[in-house]
Amino acid sequence: MSDSTRDVASEWAREDLSALQARGLRRGLEPLDSAQGPVVTMGGETLVNFSSNDYLGLAASAAVRAAAIAAVERYGVGTGASRLVVGDTLAHHRLEARLAAFERAEAVLLFNSGYAANTGILPALVGPGDAVFSDALNHASLVDGCRLSRAKVVVYPHADVEVLGSALASTPARRKLVVTDTVFSMDGDVAPLRGIVEGCEAHGAALMVDEAHATGVLGARGAGLCEELGLESRVALRMGTLSKALGGQGAYVATSRVVADLLTSRARPFIFSTALPAALCAAAEVAVDAVEKDVELRERLWRNIRRFAEGLRGLGLRAEARSAVFPVILGEPERALDAARRLREAGVLVKAIRPPTVPEGTSRLRFCLSAGHTLGHVDLALEALRHVGVHDRGTSW
Ligand code: PMP
């Protein structure tokens, strides 16, 4: 008798899992038993959380919760269809208008996640015969968007404007699109955006940026690196997420009306996926208000960022206060896993980040600061790091 299809698949999985295990790359889940925030409970322990992208502590804030609850009462939970069918609500349109004002953009289009936005936008704009130029440390969703587009993909060395410029000059293509994170998600450094914009302008290329870790963190109004540098109107597509500093779920792109119209007709994750729940739209609207008006939130985040950067330098580690993300690069996966385990014993929750999320040999602890952390929390993490005695292996580029 032949094997059941279940046995066949299980055998594949056993084979691949043991290979991952041998390299320290097997992953597992560990649920929280609390709301997201600076302090969480996990496995019966209370831990200070340094692995969340909830940079402003809005995920569980009273105003955001209340907005979501009110929208659930009005619209229910599921949207029942994609936006182009019958899943579109006034809450989606209100949020798009609010985000367009926040981003000072002609148009904003929502996506269900940052992953959906990036894998949808790139293939909608470029295809065979075109070229997309992508930073070597761009987020996986941009990498996958590049692959799905079937355009020629030119990966330029991290943050290297010179190489990007020569690649733009020497690559023949119908359309040229440059794509970069603004704050790099695993390193916390910032793209040389002015140089990238100038390179694009010199070579007739369009530019798309991913502001996932910059929205709510950078810029006087919290609108990201483009705002900080006054480059909003020179960047064709500015993608941001609702899932990090905005404390919810979903994503958006700020762009021109005509590009938003094209994406509405062509971006596959937009067309073929059920609309974002209205409650998440209503929650995000309140979160954007908080980002713009509650300046103290961002001040507290930056107070924590500065304290942590200084403390890391005091421990002999390299650190720049440029975003809420701080890598401590340890090398092999086991070293990062071991350091995470020991920090956890000291009450500090920081997850080990391993390949393929980061390049081979650069497994790390990735600390994320939040406005919700007290200085006491920040000092606890520093003290735990001192105790564990980690030695940073430098940056990953
Ligand atoms: N872009 C970047 C730079 C990210 O870090 C992430 C999430 N980790 C995403 C996109 C994907 O966003 P989402 O989690 O909303 O799918």
GROMACS .gro file of C-alpha atoms and ligand atoms in nm:
model
  413
    1MET     CA    1   0.000   0.000   0.000
    2SER     CA    2   0.131   0.347  -0.081
    3ASP     CA    3   0.185   0.614   0.188
    4SER     CA    4  -0.102   0.850   0.260
    5THR     CA    5  -0.050   1.208   0.138
    6ARG     CA    6  -0.038   1.300   0.506
    7ASP     CA    7   0.260   1.072   0.562
    8VAL     CA    8   0.436   1.215   0.258
    9ALA     CA    9   0.400   1.575   0.378
   10SER     CA   10   0.489   1.485   0.736
   11GLU     CA   11   0.806   1.316   0.617
   12TRP     CA   12   0.906   1.631   0.424
   13ALA     CA   13   0.840   1.839   0.734
   14ARG     CA   14   1.042   1.609   0.964
   15GLU     CA   15   1.336   1.622   0.725
   16ASP     CA   16   1.333   2.001   0.692
   17LEU     CA   17   1.266   2.068   1.061
   18SER     CA   18   1.560   1.858   1.171
   19ALA     CA   19   1.784   2.049   0.928
   20LEU     CA   20   1.659   2.379   1.075
   21GLN     CA   21   1.703   2.247   1.429
   22ALA     CA   22   2.063   2.148   1.356
   23ARG     CA   23   2.140   2.505   1.246
   24GLY     CA   24   1.963   2.668   1.545
   25LEU     CA   25   1.698   2.804   1.310
   26ARG     CA   26   1.387   2.617   1.419
   27ARG     CA   27   1.118   2.856   1.537
   28GLY     CA   28   0.835   2.817   1.784
   29LEU     CA   29   0.547   3.018   1.924
   30GLU     CA   30   0.505   3.157   2.273
   31PRO     CA   31   0.177   3.330   2.348
   32LEU     CA   32   0.127   3.643   2.556
   33ASP     CA   33  -0.137   3.628   2.823
   34SER     CA   34  -0.181   4.005   2.836
   35ALA     CA   35  -0.225   4.304   2.613
   36GLN     CA   36   0.071   4.420   2.407
   37GLY     CA   37   0.273   4.680   2.596
   38PRO     CA   38   0.594   4.765   2.779
   39VAL     CA   39   0.521   4.497   3.039
   40VAL     CA   40   0.362   4.166   2.936
   41THR     CA   41   0.289   3.827   3.085
   42MET     CA   42   0.414   3.518   2.910
   43GLY     CA   43   0.424   3.165   3.043
   44GLY     CA   44   0.320   3.290   3.388
   45GLU     CA   45   0.607   3.540   3.403
   46THR     CA   46   0.585   3.918   3.406
   47LEU     CA   47   0.846   4.056   3.169
   48VAL     CA   48   0.957   4.395   3.045
   49ASN     CA   49   0.900   4.376   2.673
   50PHE     CA   50   1.171   4.497   2.433
   51SER     CA   51   1.053   4.309   2.126
   52SER     CA   52   0.736   4.493   2.032
   53ASN     CA   53   0.698   4.743   1.749
   54ASP     CA   54   0.428   4.919   1.951
   55TYR     CA   55   0.666   5.215   1.976
   56LEU     CA   56   0.422   5.462   2.126
   57GLY     CA   57   0.237   5.220   2.349
   58LEU     CA   58  -0.086   5.279   2.156
   59ALA     CA   59  -0.184   4.914   2.097
   60ALA     CA   60  -0.367   4.892   2.428
   61SER     CA   61  -0.433   5.263   2.494
   62ALA     CA   62  -0.778   5.352   2.624
   63ALA     CA   63  -0.870   5.581   2.334
   64VAL     CA   64  -0.764   5.332   2.067
   65ARG     CA   65  -0.950   5.047   2.237
   66ALA     CA   66  -1.264   5.259   2.274
   67ALA     CA   67  -1.259   5.354   1.904
   68ALA     CA   68  -1.225   4.990   1.801
   69ILE     CA   69  -1.507   4.881   2.031
   70ALA     CA   70  -1.742   5.153   1.904
   71ALA     CA   71  -1.668   5.053   1.545
   72VAL     CA   72  -1.733   4.687   1.621
   73GLU     CA   73  -2.072   4.789   1.762
   74ARG     CA   74  -2.151   4.980   1.444
   75TYR     CA   75  -1.997   4.765   1.170
   76GLY     CA   76  -1.956   4.420   1.330
   77VAL     CA   77  -1.628   4.232   1.308
   78GLY     CA   78  -1.571   4.090   0.960
   79THR     CA   79  -1.607   4.295   0.643
   80GLY     CA   80  -1.745   4.004   0.443
   81ALA     CA   81  -1.577   4.082   0.112
   82SER     CA   82  -1.293   4.272  -0.052
   83ARG     CA   83  -1.332   4.648  -0.070
   84LEU     CA   84  -1.408   4.631  -0.441
   85VAL     CA   85  -1.700   4.399  -0.375
   86VAL     CA   86  -1.891   4.501  -0.065
   87GLY     CA   87  -1.631   4.513   0.216
   88ASP     CA   88  -1.572   4.888   0.183
   89THR     CA   89  -1.705   5.105   0.467
   90LEU     CA   90  -1.710   5.471   0.555
   91ALA     CA   91  -1.449   5.388   0.822
   92HIS     CA   92  -1.201   5.295   0.545
   93HIS     CA   93  -1.263   5.622   0.361
   94ARG     CA   94  -1.241   5.830   0.677
   95LEU     CA   95  -0.908   5.673   0.764
   96GLU     CA   96  -0.770   5.725   0.413
   97ALA     CA   97  -0.866   6.092   0.428
   98ARG     CA   98  -0.712   6.127   0.776
   99LEU     CA   99  -0.389   5.959   0.664
  100ALA     CA  100  -0.372   6.173   0.348
  101ALA     CA  101  -0.385   6.486   0.568
  102PHE     CA  102  -0.125   6.340   0.806
  103GLU     CA  103   0.107   6.243   0.521
  104ARG     CA  104   0.033   6.561   0.319
  105ALA     CA  105  -0.042   6.337   0.023
  106GLU     CA  106  -0.291   6.365  -0.261
  107ALA     CA  107  -0.417   6.013  -0.195
  108VAL     CA  108  -0.384   5.723   0.045
  109LEU     CA  109  -0.482   5.361  -0.017
  110LEU     CA  110  -0.514   5.107   0.263
  111PHE     CA  111  -0.379   4.752   0.257
  112ASN     CA  112  -0.444   4.468   0.501
  113SER     CA  113  -0.082   4.453   0.616
  114GLY     CA  114   0.258   4.591   0.532
  115TYR     CA  115   0.340   4.257   0.376
  116ALA     CA  116   0.033   4.282   0.152
  117ALA     CA  117   0.116   4.641   0.058
  118ASN     CA  118   0.473   4.568  -0.046
  119THR     CA  119   0.396   4.249  -0.234
  120GLY     CA  120   0.105   4.424  -0.406
  121ILE     CA  121   0.248   4.762  -0.497
  122LEU     CA  122   0.572   4.656  -0.667
  123PRO     CA  123   0.416   4.410  -0.916
  124ALA     CA  124   0.144   4.667  -0.992
  125LEU     CA  125   0.402   4.922  -1.104
  126VAL     CA  126   0.680   4.725  -1.271
  127GLY     CA  127   0.708   4.401  -1.466
  128PRO     CA  128   0.919   4.225  -1.729
  129GLY     CA  129   1.136   4.476  -1.918
  130ASP     CA  130   1.154   4.705  -1.613
  131ALA     CA  131   1.415   4.723  -1.336
  132VAL     CA  132   1.377   4.760  -0.962
  133PHE     CA  133   1.671   4.868  -0.747
  134SER     CA  134   1.650   4.737  -0.392
  135ASP     CA  135   1.872   4.795  -0.084
  136ALA     CA  136   2.045   4.475   0.032
  137LEU     CA  137   1.885   4.502   0.377
  138ASN     CA  138   1.529   4.580   0.267
  139HIS     CA  139   1.247   4.404   0.450
  140ALA     CA  140   1.144   4.059   0.325
  141SER     CA  141   0.809   4.193   0.204
  142LEU     CA  142   0.990   4.430  -0.035
  143VAL     CA  143   1.219   4.148  -0.145
  144ASP     CA  144   0.915   3.934  -0.220
  145GLY     CA  145   0.741   4.224  -0.397
  146CYS     CA  146   1.048   4.262  -0.621
  147ARG     CA  147   1.045   3.889  -0.702
  148LEU     CA  148   0.673   3.882  -0.773
  149SER     CA  149   0.701   4.177  -1.010
  150ARG     CA  150   0.918   3.975  -1.253
  151ALA     CA  151   1.114   4.294  -1.324
  152LYS     CA  152   1.494   4.272  -1.327
  153VAL     CA  153   1.602   4.311  -0.963
  154VAL     CA  154   1.924   4.498  -0.893
  155VAL     CA  155   2.023   4.464  -0.526
  156TYR     CA  156   2.259   4.748  -0.428
  157PRO     CA  157   2.489   4.733  -0.123
  158HIS     CA  158   2.323   4.862   0.192
  159ALA     CA  159   2.276   5.241   0.188
  160ASP     CA  160   2.529   5.281  -0.095
  161VAL     CA  161   2.410   5.582  -0.296
  162GLU     CA  162   2.716   5.573  -0.526
  163VAL     CA  163   2.659   5.215  -0.638
  164LEU     CA  164   2.288   5.285  -0.673
  165GLY     CA  165   2.366   5.583  -0.898
  166SER     CA  166   2.595   5.380  -1.124
  167ALA     CA  167   2.343   5.094  -1.140
  168LEU     CA  168   2.069   5.339  -1.237
  169ALA     CA  169   2.294   5.481  -1.509
  170SER     CA  170   2.408   5.149  -1.652
  171THR     CA  171   2.093   4.934  -1.637
  172PRO     CA  172   1.877   4.950  -1.948
  173ALA     CA  173   1.506   4.921  -1.863
  174ARG     CA  174   1.170   5.057  -1.970
  175ARG     CA  175   1.085   5.176  -1.616
  176LYS     CA  176   1.320   5.215  -1.319
  177LEU     CA  177   1.191   5.197  -0.962
  178VAL     CA  178   1.408   5.233  -0.651
  179VAL     CA  179   1.281   5.085  -0.328
  180THR     CA  180   1.417   5.122   0.025
  181ASP     CA  181   1.321   5.100   0.390
  182THR     CA  182   1.364   5.440   0.558
  183VAL     CA  183   1.442   5.289   0.900
  184PHE     CA  184   1.589   4.942   0.849
  185SER     CA  185   1.385   4.702   1.055
  186MET     CA  186   1.661   4.482   1.196
  187ASP     CA  187   1.941   4.740   1.224
  188GLY     CA  188   1.756   5.058   1.317
  189ASP     CA  189   1.970   5.272   1.089
  190VAL     CA  190   1.832   5.522   0.843
  191ALA     CA  191   1.853   5.528   0.461
  192PRO     CA  192   2.053   5.810   0.298
  193LEU     CA  193   1.725   5.934   0.156
  194ARG     CA  194   1.829   6.272   0.017
  195GLY     CA  195   2.101   6.109  -0.195
  196ILE     CA  196   1.859   5.838  -0.309
  197VAL     CA  197   1.599   6.097  -0.413
  198GLU     CA  198   1.864   6.291  -0.605
  199GLY     CA  199   1.987   5.973  -0.776
  200CYS     CA  200   1.633   5.886  -0.881
  201GLU     CA  201   1.570   6.236  -1.013
  202ALA     CA  202   1.893   6.234  -1.209
  203HIS     CA  203   1.801   5.906  -1.380
  204GLY     CA  204   1.425   5.939  -1.433
  205ALA     CA  205   1.347   5.669  -1.176
  206ALA     CA  206   1.049   5.653  -0.941
  207LEU     CA  207   1.104   5.598  -0.568
  208MET     CA  208   0.909   5.392  -0.317
  209VAL     CA  209   0.997   5.396   0.054
  210ASP     CA  210   0.884   5.177   0.342
  211GLU     CA  211   0.836   5.392   0.651
  212ALA     CA  212   0.709   5.104   0.870
  213HIS     CA  213   0.954   5.179   1.154
  214ALA     CA  214   0.962   5.556   1.098
  215THR     CA  215   0.591   5.639   1.111
  216GLY     CA  216   0.515   5.781   1.454
  217VAL     CA  217   0.885   5.787   1.542
  218LEU     CA  218   1.060   6.031   1.305
  219GLY     CA  219   0.961   6.378   1.187
  220ALA     CA  220   0.826   6.675   1.381
  221ARG     CA  221   0.469   6.552   1.325
  222GLY     CA  222   0.566   6.185   1.339
  223ALA     CA  223   0.506   6.125   0.968
  224GLY     CA  224   0.843   5.957   0.913
  225LEU     CA  225   1.184   6.017   0.756
  226CYS     CA  226   1.039   6.185   0.445
  227GLU     CA  227   0.880   6.443   0.673
  228GLU     CA  228   1.198   6.484   0.880
  229LEU     CA  229   1.396   6.563   0.566
  230GLY     CA  230   1.120   6.762   0.394
  231LEU     CA  231   1.112   6.514   0.105
  232GLU     CA  232   0.743   6.413   0.108
  233SER     CA  233   0.662   6.563  -0.231
  234ARG     CA  234   0.970   6.411  -0.398
  235VAL     CA  235   0.897   6.048  -0.306
  236ALA     CA  236   0.641   5.884  -0.537
  237LEU     CA  237   0.517   5.620  -0.294
  238ARG     CA  238   0.546   5.633   0.085
  239MET     CA  239   0.429   5.312   0.247
  240GLY     CA  240   0.355   5.306   0.619
  241THR     CA  241   0.208   5.047   0.853
  242LEU     CA  242  -0.074   5.074   1.105
  243SER     CA  243   0.081   4.784   1.294
  244LYS     CA  244   0.381   4.944   1.463
  245ALA     CA  245   0.373   5.292   1.622
  246LEU     CA  246   0.003   5.319   1.529
  247GLY     CA  247  -0.067   5.017   1.748
  248GLY     CA  248  -0.309   4.832   1.518
  249GLN     CA  249  -0.300   4.629   1.202
  250GLY     CA  250  -0.287   4.714   0.833
  251ALA     CA  251  -0.086   4.944   0.611
  252TYR     CA  252  -0.119   5.226   0.363
  253VAL     CA  253   0.054   5.398   0.079
  254ALA     CA  254   0.062   5.776   0.043
  255THR     CA  255   0.092   5.868  -0.324
  256SER     CA  256  -0.068   6.057  -0.613
  257ARG     CA  257  -0.435   6.009  -0.701
  258VAL     CA  258  -0.352   5.843  -1.030
  259VAL     CA  259  -0.113   5.591  -0.871
  260ALA     CA  260  -0.371   5.511  -0.601
  261ASP     CA  261  -0.629   5.459  -0.877
  262LEU     CA  262  -0.397   5.221  -1.061
  263LEU     CA  263  -0.327   5.023  -0.741
  264THR     CA  264  -0.701   4.996  -0.677
  265SER     CA  265  -0.739   4.825  -1.013
  266ARG     CA  266  -0.419   4.624  -1.012
  267ALA     CA  267  -0.264   4.544  -0.673
  268ARG     CA  268  -0.358   4.182  -0.619
  269PRO     CA  269  -0.357   4.176  -0.235
  270PHE     CA  270  -0.592   4.476  -0.250
  271ILE     CA  271  -0.825   4.316  -0.503
  272PHE     CA  272  -0.831   3.955  -0.385
  273SER     CA  273  -0.838   3.982  -0.006
  274THR     CA  274  -1.119   4.061   0.235
  275ALA     CA  275  -1.114   4.424   0.349
  276LEU     CA  276  -0.949   4.531   0.673
  277PRO     CA  277  -1.201   4.525   0.959
  278ALA     CA  278  -1.364   4.865   1.010
  279ALA     CA  279  -1.269   4.851   1.378
  280LEU     CA  280  -0.901   4.860   1.283
  281CYS     CA  281  -0.963   5.162   1.061
  282ALA     CA  282  -1.141   5.346   1.342
  283ALA     CA  283  -0.865   5.254   1.587
  284ALA     CA  284  -0.596   5.379   1.349
  285GLU     CA  285  -0.775   5.709   1.301
  286VAL     CA  286  -0.753   5.774   1.674
  287ALA     CA  287  -0.391   5.656   1.680
  288VAL     CA  288  -0.297   5.905   1.405
  289ASP     CA  289  -0.454   6.181   1.614
  290ALA     CA  290  -0.242   6.069   1.909
  291VAL     CA  291   0.075   6.069   1.698
  292GLU     CA  292   0.007   6.418   1.570
  293LYS     CA  293  -0.130   6.582   1.882
  294ASP     CA  294   0.020   6.399   2.178
  295VAL     CA  295   0.374   6.524   2.124
  296GLU     CA  296   0.470   6.406   2.471
  297LEU     CA  297   0.442   6.045   2.355
  298ARG     CA  298   0.718   6.091   2.101
  299GLU     CA  299   0.923   6.290   2.351
  300ARG     CA  300   0.906   6.003   2.597
  301LEU     CA  301   1.005   5.755   2.329
  302TRP     CA  302   1.309   5.968   2.238
  303ARG     CA  303   1.406   6.014   2.601
  304ASN     CA  304   1.416   5.633   2.625
  305ILE     CA  305   1.602   5.598   2.295
  306ARG     CA  306   1.872   5.841   2.407
  307ARG     CA  307   1.909   5.675   2.747
  308PHE     CA  308   1.938   5.329   2.591
  309ALA     CA  309   2.191   5.442   2.327
  310GLU     CA  310   2.406   5.607   2.593
  311GLY     CA  311   2.381   5.300   2.814
  312LEU     CA  312   2.482   5.067   2.529
  313ARG     CA  313   2.783   5.286   2.452
  314GLY     CA  314   2.868   5.273   2.822
  315LEU     CA  315   2.880   4.894   2.787
  316GLY     CA  316   3.123   4.930   2.498
  317LEU     CA  317   2.860   4.848   2.235
  318ARG     CA  318   2.802   5.047   1.919
  319ALA     CA  319   2.480   5.244   1.930
  320GLU     CA  320   2.335   5.547   1.759
  321ALA     CA  321   2.012   5.713   1.871
  322ARG     CA  322   1.853   5.722   1.527
  323SER     CA  323   1.536   5.515   1.571
  324ALA     CA  324   1.360   5.295   1.828
  325VAL     CA  325   1.542   4.981   1.705
  326PHE     CA  326   1.878   4.869   1.846
  327PRO     CA  327   2.054   4.553   1.732
  328VAL     CA  328   2.312   4.380   1.949
  329ILE     CA  329   2.477   4.155   1.695
  330LEU     CA  330   2.611   3.831   1.840
  331GLY     CA  331   2.693   3.613   1.539
  332GLU     CA  332   2.572   3.254   1.544
  333PRO     CA  333   2.207   3.173   1.626
  334GLU     CA  334   2.292   2.982   1.945
  335ARG     CA  335   2.471   3.283   2.093
  336ALA     CA  336   2.166   3.503   2.035
  337LEU     CA  337   1.930   3.236   2.171
  338ASP     CA  338   2.146   3.191   2.479
  339ALA     CA  339   2.169   3.566   2.547
  340ALA     CA  340   1.790   3.598   2.507
  341ARG     CA  341   1.739   3.315   2.754
  342ARG     CA  342   1.966   3.476   3.010
  343LEU     CA  343   1.809   3.819   2.973
  344ARG     CA  344   1.472   3.662   3.024
  345GLU     CA  345   1.588   3.521   3.356
  346ALA     CA  346   1.648   3.885   3.453
  347GLY     CA  347   1.291   3.977   3.353
  348VAL     CA  348   1.381   4.122   3.012
  349LEU     CA  349   1.193   3.992   2.707
  350VAL     CA  350   1.401   4.036   2.393
  351LYS     CA  351   1.380   3.785   2.115
  352ALA     CA  352   1.674   3.639   1.925
  353ILE     CA  353   1.658   3.732   1.557
  354ARG     CA  354   1.815   3.477   1.327
  355PRO     CA  355   1.852   3.405   0.953
  356PRO     CA  356   1.672   3.435   0.720
  357THR     CA  357   1.536   3.746   0.896
  358VAL     CA  358   1.896   3.873   0.915
  359PRO     CA  359   2.206   3.771   0.712
  360GLU     CA  360   2.402   3.458   0.815
  361GLY     CA  361   2.650   3.525   1.094
  362THR     CA  362   2.457   3.829   1.223
  363SER     CA  363   2.208   3.671   1.463
  364ARG     CA  364   2.121   3.928   1.721
  365LEU     CA  365   1.911   4.061   1.999
  366ARG     CA  366   1.687   4.333   1.861
  367PHE     CA  367   1.577   4.581   2.126
  368CYS     CA  368   1.276   4.798   2.052
  369LEU     CA  369   1.208   5.096   2.274
  370SER     CA  370   0.862   5.228   2.351
  371ALA     CA  371   0.717   5.548   2.492
  372GLY     CA  372   0.554   5.318   2.746
  373HIS     CA  373   0.887   5.215   2.899
  374THR     CA  374   0.995   5.393   3.214
  375LEU     CA  375   1.359   5.490   3.260
  376GLY     CA  376   1.361   5.209   3.517
  377HIS     CA  377   1.269   4.959   3.243
  378VAL     CA  378   1.545   5.091   3.017
  379ASP     CA  379   1.800   5.069   3.297
  380LEU     CA  380   1.685   4.714   3.378
  381ALA     CA  381   1.764   4.608   3.020
  382LEU     CA  382   2.106   4.776   3.035
  383GLU     CA  383   2.186   4.618   3.368
  384ALA     CA  384   2.080   4.275   3.239
  385LEU     CA  385   2.300   4.319   2.931
  386ARG     CA  386   2.594   4.414   3.152
  387HIS     CA  387   2.530   4.109   3.365
  388VAL     CA  388   2.506   3.876   3.065
  389GLY     CA  389   2.824   4.033   2.927
  390VAL     CA  390   2.742   4.039   2.556
  391HIS     CA  391   2.996   4.161   2.304
  392ASP     CA  392   2.855   4.314   1.991
  393ARG     CA  393   2.999   4.189   1.659
  394GLY     CA  394   2.939   4.516   1.479
  395THR     CA  395   2.676   4.614   1.230
  396SER     CA  396   2.544   4.380   0.964
  397TRP     CA  397   2.651   4.582   0.663
  398PMP     N1  398   0.803   4.657   0.617
  398PMP     C1  399   0.888   4.655   0.721
  398PMP     C2  400   1.013   4.737   0.713
  398PMP     C3  401   0.859   4.577   0.834
  398PMP     O1  402   0.944   4.570   0.936
  398PMP     C4  403   0.739   4.502   0.837
  398PMP     C5  404   0.695   4.419   0.957
  398PMP     N2  405   0.782   4.362   1.034
  398PMP     C6  406   0.656   4.505   0.726
  398PMP     C7  407   0.690   4.585   0.618
  398PMP     C8  408   0.530   4.424   0.722
  398PMP     O2  409   0.429   4.491   0.788
  398PMP     P1  410   0.308   4.408   0.852
  398PMP     O3  411   0.360   4.349   0.979
  398PMP     O4  412   0.201   4.511   0.872
  398PMP     O5  413   0.270   4.304   0.753
   0.00000   0.00000   0.00000
